[in-house]
Amino acid sequence: MHVSPALRERLATIVGRDSVLSTQDETLVYECDGYTLERSAPEIVVLPRTTAETSQIIRALSDADVPFVPRGAGTGLSGGALPLGAPVMICTSRMNRIRDVDTANRRVVCESGVVNAWVSRAVREAGLYYAPDPSSQPACTIGGNIAENSGGPHTLKYGVTTNHVLGVEIVLPDGEIADLGGVVEDTPGYDLTGLVVGSEGTFGIVTAATLRLLRQPERTCTFLAVYESVDDASETVSGLIGHGIIPAALEMMDRLIIEAVEAAYHFGFPTDAGAVLIIELDGAAAALEEDSARVLAVCRQNRARDVRVAGDEQERALLWKSRKRAFGAIGRLAPNYCTQDGVVPRTRLPDILRRISAAASTHRLRIANVFHAGDGNIHPILLYDERDPDEVERVLAAGAEILQACIELGGSVTGEHGIGIEKVAHMPRLFSPDDLIAMQQLRAVFDPRGLSNPNKVFPDSKTCVEVRRPRRQVPI
Ligand SMILES: Cc1cc2nc3c(=O)[nH]c(=O)nc-3n(C[C@H](O)[C@H](O)[C@H](O)COP(=O)(O)OP(=O)(O)OC[C@H]3O[C@@H](n4cnc5c(N)ncnc54)[C@H](O)[C@@H]3O)c2cc1C
């Protein structure tokens, strides 16, 4: 499917010529998101500045029956923003204004291209913050977070994106602008906002959102617990939750990641350790003292060889910087990597980590682990070199094996990165044909012609994507 000269002209009239990109040089950067195994440049990229422009763009596409793919910052890790049967990409990066900050009612209204970290920055002085904090938060957008229902280190205690979105403004695939939800905690009728969150761009383009803000905790206390083995660290995770302690964050890094992070950021991680846990408590000062003692006891019961407490805010910030930039350090380990995302009940963490290790041996790969352990949300990072086709095949096989193990252990094939194109083939392993049909019927209420982000999420006999080759150029 191609964009006709007439449609191209109509789009340029709506947004201006400088907001329509179509040369090979201009579109190359949009050929993939953070899932780099599959690539396909869009025919054109349109960069609206307002909701009205987005609505006009989508109306023009709808009139011409041309599908489109929404894109925020392109940090997605499941290929959700890959143009697949959608020649037009609508990128929200210029819709980046915070429209309203209401500190009294603890909410903010922002456009969907606003970067996640900007929200907390805008309300910091008022003692507030926006809780969902994906590790990609210096780059990823609120629209992308909503589409993926993103989590982050601090969502263990505070909940993922869906728990913090009060309402959305969305342009539906026929160009109509709809306001869903509202500014109050609960609105009568069906929870349509809840439906949009996590819909991976298949219901239209979110142009703005009303987000809930939280008060900054009175105090935080951050521990670094060091273990000889991943098993002991995993047992600590189960132990903490079992003792009724819900840390604000509970993150694990294994030896490979510790080595890379230490080489990059020099925090002082012990590079001979099997695993470390970052455990953060927050709340009222009095309660923290008691909980801190319990955390130390559980760590020691599970053979922590050392437990350090971040001495001041600077040390805490460096610790989190090291964790949140862990992915950036992986370049030190291999030319390419593929991050898997799965989830298991947290008591099954030791089992899934053993299965990951077995997959690494079977397929002769190095797999590093850094993940939101408290949620049971694993992120094995499969290291490879894309110039070695055999290794790429082994990465794909090991990834599939790990996801199958997640299902067998009572979990699911995505904890937070979404289905995108990467995991469509796994959907029938999780859902019955009737379930999948019911979900597609629901999608059709919003998008009866399948114009918004086609070929994602659902396997379809005609269009089912099987990801087999690295850097394959997907025909549009
Ligand atoms: C280093 C790194 C660390 C990460 N850490 C985390 C983490 O801790 N937790 C986590 O959950 N994820 C994490 N991610 C994944 C990713 O950052 C999130 O999925 C993020 O929400 C994507 O936002 P984005 O703006 O980049 O969206 P994109 O990648 O541009 O798009 C993602 C999906 O959302 C759709 N979309 C984008 N904008 C809109 C919109 N306005 N309306 C409708 N649909 C839209 C796209 O079509 C696509 O399907 C990480 C990624 C990287 C690279």
mmCIF file of C-alpha atoms and ligand atoms in Angstrom, residues 33-34 68-82 90-92 95 112-114 133-137 139-153 155 160-161 170 196 199-208 251 323-328 337 339 341 372 377 379 415-418 420 452-453 456, ligand 1:
data_model
loop_
_atom_site.group_PDB
_atom_site.id
_atom_site.type_symbol
_atom_site.label_atom_id
_atom_site.label_comp_id
_atom_site.label_asym_id
_atom_site.label_seq_id
_atom_site.Cartn_x
_atom_site.Cartn_y
_atom_site.Cartn_z
ATOM 1 C CA ASP A 33 12.072 0.873 17.923
ATOM 2 C CA GLY A 34 14.138 -0.711 20.722
ATOM 3 C CA PHE A 68 -1.093 4.340 10.233
ATOM 4 C CA VAL A 69 1.225 3.541 13.123
ATOM 5 C CA PRO A 70 1.536 5.772 16.212
ATOM 6 C CA ARG A 71 4.989 6.447 17.609
ATOM 7 C CA GLY A 72 6.247 8.255 20.685
ATOM 8 C CA ALA A 73 9.991 8.090 21.371
ATOM 9 C CA GLY A 74 10.532 4.643 19.814
ATOM 10 C CA THR A 75 11.948 3.078 22.989
ATOM 11 C CA GLY A 76 9.405 0.228 22.856
ATOM 12 C CA LEU A 77 10.921 -3.234 23.096
ATOM 13 C CA SER A 78 8.330 -5.364 21.287
ATOM 14 C CA GLY A 79 8.278 -3.768 17.828
ATOM 15 C CA GLY A 80 4.977 -1.967 18.533
ATOM 16 C CA ALA A 81 5.992 1.115 16.555
ATOM 17 C CA LEU A 82 7.217 -0.869 13.538
ATOM 18 C CA ILE A 90 2.311 9.590 13.175
ATOM 19 C CA CYS A 91 4.933 10.658 15.664
ATOM 20 C CA THR A 92 3.855 12.607 18.751
ATOM 21 C CA MET A 95 2.998 17.376 21.030
ATOM 22 C CA SER A 112 1.132 12.491 24.786
ATOM 23 C CA GLY A 113 4.590 13.428 23.471
ATOM 24 C CA VAL A 114 5.674 14.701 26.892
ATOM 25 C CA ASP A 133 9.099 5.294 36.247
ATOM 26 C CA PRO A 134 10.206 3.021 33.394
ATOM 27 C CA SER A 135 13.983 2.816 33.223
ATOM 28 C CA SER A 136 13.654 4.569 29.859
ATOM 29 C CA GLN A 137 12.001 7.557 31.569
ATOM 30 C CA ALA A 139 13.282 9.411 26.777
ATOM 31 C CA CYS A 140 9.964 7.551 26.612
ATOM 32 C CA THR A 141 6.701 9.442 26.236
ATOM 33 C CA ILE A 142 3.494 9.429 28.238
ATOM 34 C CA GLY A 143 1.627 8.266 25.085
ATOM 35 C CA GLY A 144 3.966 5.279 24.731
ATOM 36 C CA ASN A 145 3.624 4.517 28.468
ATOM 37 C CA ILE A 146 -0.162 4.534 28.136
ATOM 38 C CA ALA A 147 -0.109 2.348 25.019
ATOM 39 C CA GLU A 148 2.126 -0.223 26.751
ATOM 40 C CA ASN A 149 0.764 0.169 30.295
ATOM 41 C CA SER A 150 4.381 0.583 31.318
ATOM 42 C CA GLY A 151 5.826 -0.325 34.673
ATOM 43 C CA GLY A 152 9.135 0.522 36.295
ATOM 44 C CA PRO A 153 11.196 -0.095 39.421
ATOM 45 C CA THR A 155 5.579 0.267 40.379
ATOM 46 C CA VAL A 160 1.714 0.541 36.844
ATOM 47 C CA THR A 161 0.573 3.237 34.407
ATOM 48 C CA ILE A 170 -7.784 10.138 21.991
ATOM 49 C CA VAL A 196 -7.197 2.347 26.185
ATOM 50 C CA SER A 199 -4.111 -1.181 23.891
ATOM 51 C CA GLU A 200 -0.758 -0.730 22.115
ATOM 52 C CA GLY A 201 -1.950 1.953 19.708
ATOM 53 C CA THR A 202 -4.719 -0.201 18.245
ATOM 54 C CA PHE A 203 -7.582 2.093 19.329
ATOM 55 C CA GLY A 204 -6.242 5.348 17.813
ATOM 56 C CA ILE A 205 -3.739 7.982 18.922
ATOM 57 C CA VAL A 206 -3.757 9.277 22.471
ATOM 58 C CA THR A 207 -3.088 13.010 22.239
ATOM 59 C CA ALA A 208 -3.275 13.987 25.921
ATOM 60 C CA GLU A 251 15.391 -4.854 41.602
ATOM 61 C CA ARG A 323 20.360 0.593 37.617
ATOM 62 C CA LYS A 324 18.299 2.675 35.237
ATOM 63 C CA ARG A 325 21.138 3.024 32.767
ATOM 64 C CA ALA A 326 22.056 -0.650 32.949
ATOM 65 C CA PHE A 327 20.792 -1.188 29.392
ATOM 66 C CA GLY A 328 23.125 1.533 28.173
ATOM 67 C CA TYR A 337 21.127 -7.548 22.442
ATOM 68 C CA THR A 339 15.624 -7.964 25.829
ATOM 69 C CA ASP A 341 10.092 -9.574 28.925
ATOM 70 C CA HIS A 372 11.922 -5.806 38.520
ATOM 71 C CA ASN A 377 8.922 -9.424 35.932
ATOM 72 C CA HIS A 379 14.168 -9.169 31.606
ATOM 73 C CA GLY A 415 5.245 -8.213 32.081
ATOM 74 C CA GLU A 416 5.352 -4.688 30.693
ATOM 75 C CA HIS A 417 6.778 -4.364 27.182
ATOM 76 C CA GLY A 418 3.636 -5.457 25.353
ATOM 77 C CA GLY A 420 3.784 -5.651 19.570
ATOM 78 C CA SER A 452 -4.624 2.022 13.711
ATOM 79 C CA ASN A 453 -1.428 0.016 14.177
ATOM 80 C CA LYS A 456 0.068 -5.962 16.036
HETATM 81 C C1 LIG B 1 16.636 1.179 28.114
HETATM 82 C C2 LIG B 1 15.162 0.848 28.177
HETATM 83 C C3 LIG B 1 14.583 0.623 29.412
HETATM 84 C C4 LIG B 1 13.217 0.338 29.496
HETATM 85 N N1 LIG B 1 12.662 0.145 30.723
HETATM 86 C C5 LIG B 1 11.346 -0.094 30.828
HETATM 87 C C6 LIG B 1 10.739 -0.290 32.105
HETATM 88 O O1 LIG B 1 11.383 -0.216 33.155
HETATM 89 N N2 LIG B 1 9.417 -0.539 32.146
HETATM 90 C C7 LIG B 1 8.660 -0.611 30.998
HETATM 91 O O2 LIG B 1 7.455 -0.856 31.093
HETATM 92 N N3 LIG B 1 9.196 -0.438 29.783
HETATM 93 C C8 LIG B 1 10.513 -0.176 29.658
HETATM 94 N N4 LIG B 1 11.065 0.006 28.420
HETATM 95 C C9 LIG B 1 10.212 -0.082 27.208
HETATM 96 C C10 LIG B 1 9.671 1.267 26.689
HETATM 97 O O3 LIG B 1 10.489 2.346 27.099
HETATM 98 C C11 LIG B 1 8.228 1.506 27.128
HETATM 99 O O4 LIG B 1 7.380 0.548 26.505
HETATM 100 C C12 LIG B 1 7.700 2.905 26.789
HETATM 101 O O5 LIG B 1 6.430 3.098 27.347
HETATM 102 C C13 LIG B 1 7.600 3.196 25.291
HETATM 103 O O6 LIG B 1 7.370 4.587 25.131
HETATM 104 P P1 LIG B 1 7.727 5.314 23.757
HETATM 105 O O7 LIG B 1 7.294 6.722 23.845
HETATM 106 O O8 LIG B 1 9.127 5.117 23.407
HETATM 107 O O9 LIG B 1 6.761 4.531 22.770
HETATM 108 P P2 LIG B 1 7.074 3.908 21.327
HETATM 109 O O10 LIG B 1 8.158 2.930 21.403
HETATM 110 O O11 LIG B 1 7.210 4.999 20.342
HETATM 111 O O12 LIG B 1 5.709 3.150 21.062
HETATM 112 C C14 LIG B 1 5.341 2.041 21.846
HETATM 113 C C15 LIG B 1 3.932 1.587 21.444
HETATM 114 O O13 LIG B 1 3.009 2.598 21.799
HETATM 115 C C16 LIG B 1 2.279 3.065 20.667
HETATM 116 N N5 LIG B 1 2.130 4.497 20.885
HETATM 117 C C17 LIG B 1 3.113 5.416 21.118
HETATM 118 N N6 LIG B 1 2.578 6.620 21.346
HETATM 119 C C18 LIG B 1 1.229 6.477 21.256
HETATM 120 C C19 LIG B 1 0.120 7.361 21.390
HETATM 121 N N7 LIG B 1 0.286 8.651 21.656
HETATM 122 N N8 LIG B 1 -1.125 6.861 21.231
HETATM 123 C C20 LIG B 1 -1.319 5.553 20.957
HETATM 124 N N9 LIG B 1 -0.315 4.670 20.802
HETATM 125 C C21 LIG B 1 0.937 5.127 20.972
HETATM 126 C C22 LIG B 1 3.131 2.674 19.470
HETATM 127 O O14 LIG B 1 2.350 2.463 18.305
HETATM 128 C C23 LIG B 1 3.748 1.377 19.947
HETATM 129 O O15 LIG B 1 2.844 0.325 19.762
HETATM 130 C C24 LIG B 1 12.430 0.268 28.300
HETATM 131 C C25 LIG B 1 13.028 0.498 27.060
HETATM 132 C C26 LIG B 1 14.377 0.782 26.993
HETATM 133 C C27 LIG B 1 14.993 1.033 25.642
#
